[in-house]
CSV table of C-alpha atoms in Angstrom, one decimal:
chain,number,residue,atom,x,y,z
A,1,PHE,CA,179.8,-6.4,43.9
A,2,GLY,CA,178.8,-3.4,46.0
A,3,ASP,CA,178.3,-2.7,49.6
A,4,PRO,CA,175.9,-5.2,51.2
A,5,ALA,CA,174.4,-2.5,53.3
A,6,VAL,CA,173.4,-0.6,50.0
A,7,THR,CA,172.7,-3.8,47.9
A,8,GLY,CA,170.7,-5.7,50.6
A,9,LYS,CA,172.3,-8.8,50.1
A,10,PRO,CA,175.7,-10.6,51.2
A,11,SER,CA,178.9,-9.9,49.2
A,12,GLY,CA,179.4,-12.9,46.7
A,13,ASP,CA,175.7,-14.1,47.0
A,14,ASP,CA,175.3,-14.2,43.3
A,15,LEU,CA,178.8,-16.3,43.0
A,16,ARG,CA,177.7,-18.5,45.9
A,17,SER,CA,174.1,-19.1,44.3
A,18,GLY,CA,175.5,-20.0,41.1
A,19,LYS,CA,173.5,-17.1,39.5
A,20,ARG,CA,174.6,-16.7,35.7
A,21,THR,CA,175.0,-13.0,35.4
A,22,VAL,CA,176.2,-11.0,32.4
A,23,LEU,CA,179.1,-9.9,34.6
A,24,LEU,CA,180.1,-13.5,35.5
A,25,ALA,CA,179.7,-14.6,31.7
A,26,GLU,CA,182.0,-11.7,30.6
A,27,ALA,CA,184.6,-12.5,33.3
A,28,VAL,CA,184.9,-16.1,32.4
A,29,GLN,CA,185.0,-15.2,28.6
A,30,ARG,CA,187.7,-12.7,29.2
A,31,ALA,CA,189.6,-15.0,31.6
A,32,GLU,CA,189.6,-17.8,29.2
A,33,ALA,CA,191.2,-15.5,26.6
A,34,SER,CA,193.8,-14.1,28.8
A,35,ASP,CA,194.3,-16.2,31.8
A,36,PRO,CA,193.2,-19.9,31.8
A,37,ALA,CA,194.0,-20.4,35.5
A,38,ALA,CA,191.7,-17.4,36.5
A,39,ALA,CA,189.0,-18.8,34.4
A,40,ARG,CA,189.4,-22.2,36.1
A,41,LEU,CA,189.1,-20.4,39.3
A,42,LEU,CA,186.0,-18.4,38.5
A,43,ARG,CA,184.3,-21.6,37.0
A,44,SER,CA,185.2,-23.7,40.2
A,45,GLY,CA,183.7,-21.2,42.6
A,46,ILE,CA,180.3,-20.8,40.8
A,47,GLY,CA,177.5,-22.2,43.0
A,48,THR,CA,179.8,-23.2,45.8
A,49,ASP,CA,179.9,-22.3,49.6
A,50,LEU,CA,182.7,-19.7,49.2
A,51,SER,CA,184.7,-18.2,52.0
A,52,GLU,CA,184.9,-14.4,52.2
A,53,ALA,CA,188.5,-14.6,51.2
A,54,LEU,CA,187.8,-16.4,48.1
A,55,VAL,CA,184.9,-14.1,47.3
A,56,ARG,CA,187.3,-11.4,47.3
A,57,GLU,CA,189.8,-13.1,45.1
A,58,LEU,CA,187.0,-13.9,42.6
A,59,CYS,CA,186.0,-10.4,42.6
A,60,THR,CA,189.5,-9.3,42.0
A,61,VAL,CA,189.8,-11.5,39.0
A,62,ILE,CA,186.5,-10.2,37.8
A,63,GLU,CA,187.8,-6.6,37.9
A,64,ASP,CA,191.4,-7.4,36.7
A,65,VAL,CA,190.2,-9.1,33.6
A,66,GLY,CA,188.3,-5.8,32.8
A,67,ALA,CA,184.7,-7.5,33.0
A,68,LEU,CA,183.2,-5.1,35.6
A,69,ALA,CA,184.3,-2.1,33.5
A,70,ALA,CA,183.2,-3.8,30.1
A,71,VAL,CA,179.8,-4.5,31.8
A,72,GLU,CA,179.3,-1.0,33.3
A,73,ASP,CA,180.4,0.5,29.9
A,74,HIS,CA,177.8,-1.5,28.1
A,75,ILE,CA,175.2,-0.4,30.5
A,76,ASP,CA,176.2,3.2,30.0
A,77,LEU,CA,176.0,2.8,26.0
A,78,LEU,CA,172.5,1.2,26.2
A,79,THR,CA,171.2,3.8,28.8
A,80,ARG,CA,172.5,6.6,26.3
A,81,ARG,CA,170.8,4.9,23.3
A,82,ALA,CA,167.6,4.5,25.2
A,83,LEU,CA,167.7,8.3,26.3
A,84,ARG,CA,168.3,9.4,22.7
A,85,VAL,CA,165.4,7.3,21.5
A,86,LEU,CA,163.2,9.0,24.2
A,87,GLU,CA,164.3,12.3,23.1
A,88,THR,CA,162.4,12.0,19.8
A,89,ALA,CA,159.8,9.6,20.8
A,90,ARG,CA,156.2,10.7,19.9
A,91,ILE,CA,154.9,10.2,23.6
A,92,ASN,CA,153.4,12.9,26.0
A,93,ALA,CA,155.8,14.6,28.3
A,94,PRO,CA,155.0,12.9,31.5
A,95,ALA,CA,155.4,9.5,30.0
A,96,ARG,CA,158.8,10.6,28.7
A,97,ALA,CA,159.9,12.2,31.9
A,98,GLY,CA,158.8,8.9,33.6
A,99,LEU,CA,160.6,6.6,31.2
A,100,ILE,CA,163.8,8.9,31.6
A,101,GLU,CA,163.7,8.5,35.3
A,102,LEU,CA,163.2,4.7,35.0
A,103,ALA,CA,166.2,4.5,32.7
A,104,GLY,CA,168.3,6.2,35.2
A,105,LEU,CA,167.3,4.1,37.9
A,106,ALA,CA,167.7,0.8,36.1
A,107,ALA,CA,171.2,2.0,35.0
A,108,ASN,CA,172.3,3.1,38.3
A,109,ARG,CA,170.6,0.4,40.6
A,110,SER,CA,172.6,-0.8,43.5
A,111,ALA,CA,170.6,-3.9,44.4
């Protein structure tokens, strides 16, 4: 997901390489529960030489089953938790500021 000019890698690269991401695991789990044909399509495309059209179709499935939104929501939840912990952590101010910045960068990374 994301613009290849921003992410620095081709669209669908993780799917083509067979990279087992949290997003893909969430998508397969959700598709198995709601749309077995979509789950089969996802599983069959993992680690194969996908056309751009099939990459777009798989990305649509990932979005349609709610996996992208669920993973983004989970990232937001974990980031908020980390920031709350940092508010009261017994560390010096520069360390706190650096960790807060790092949390923001990690949560909003584009590559």
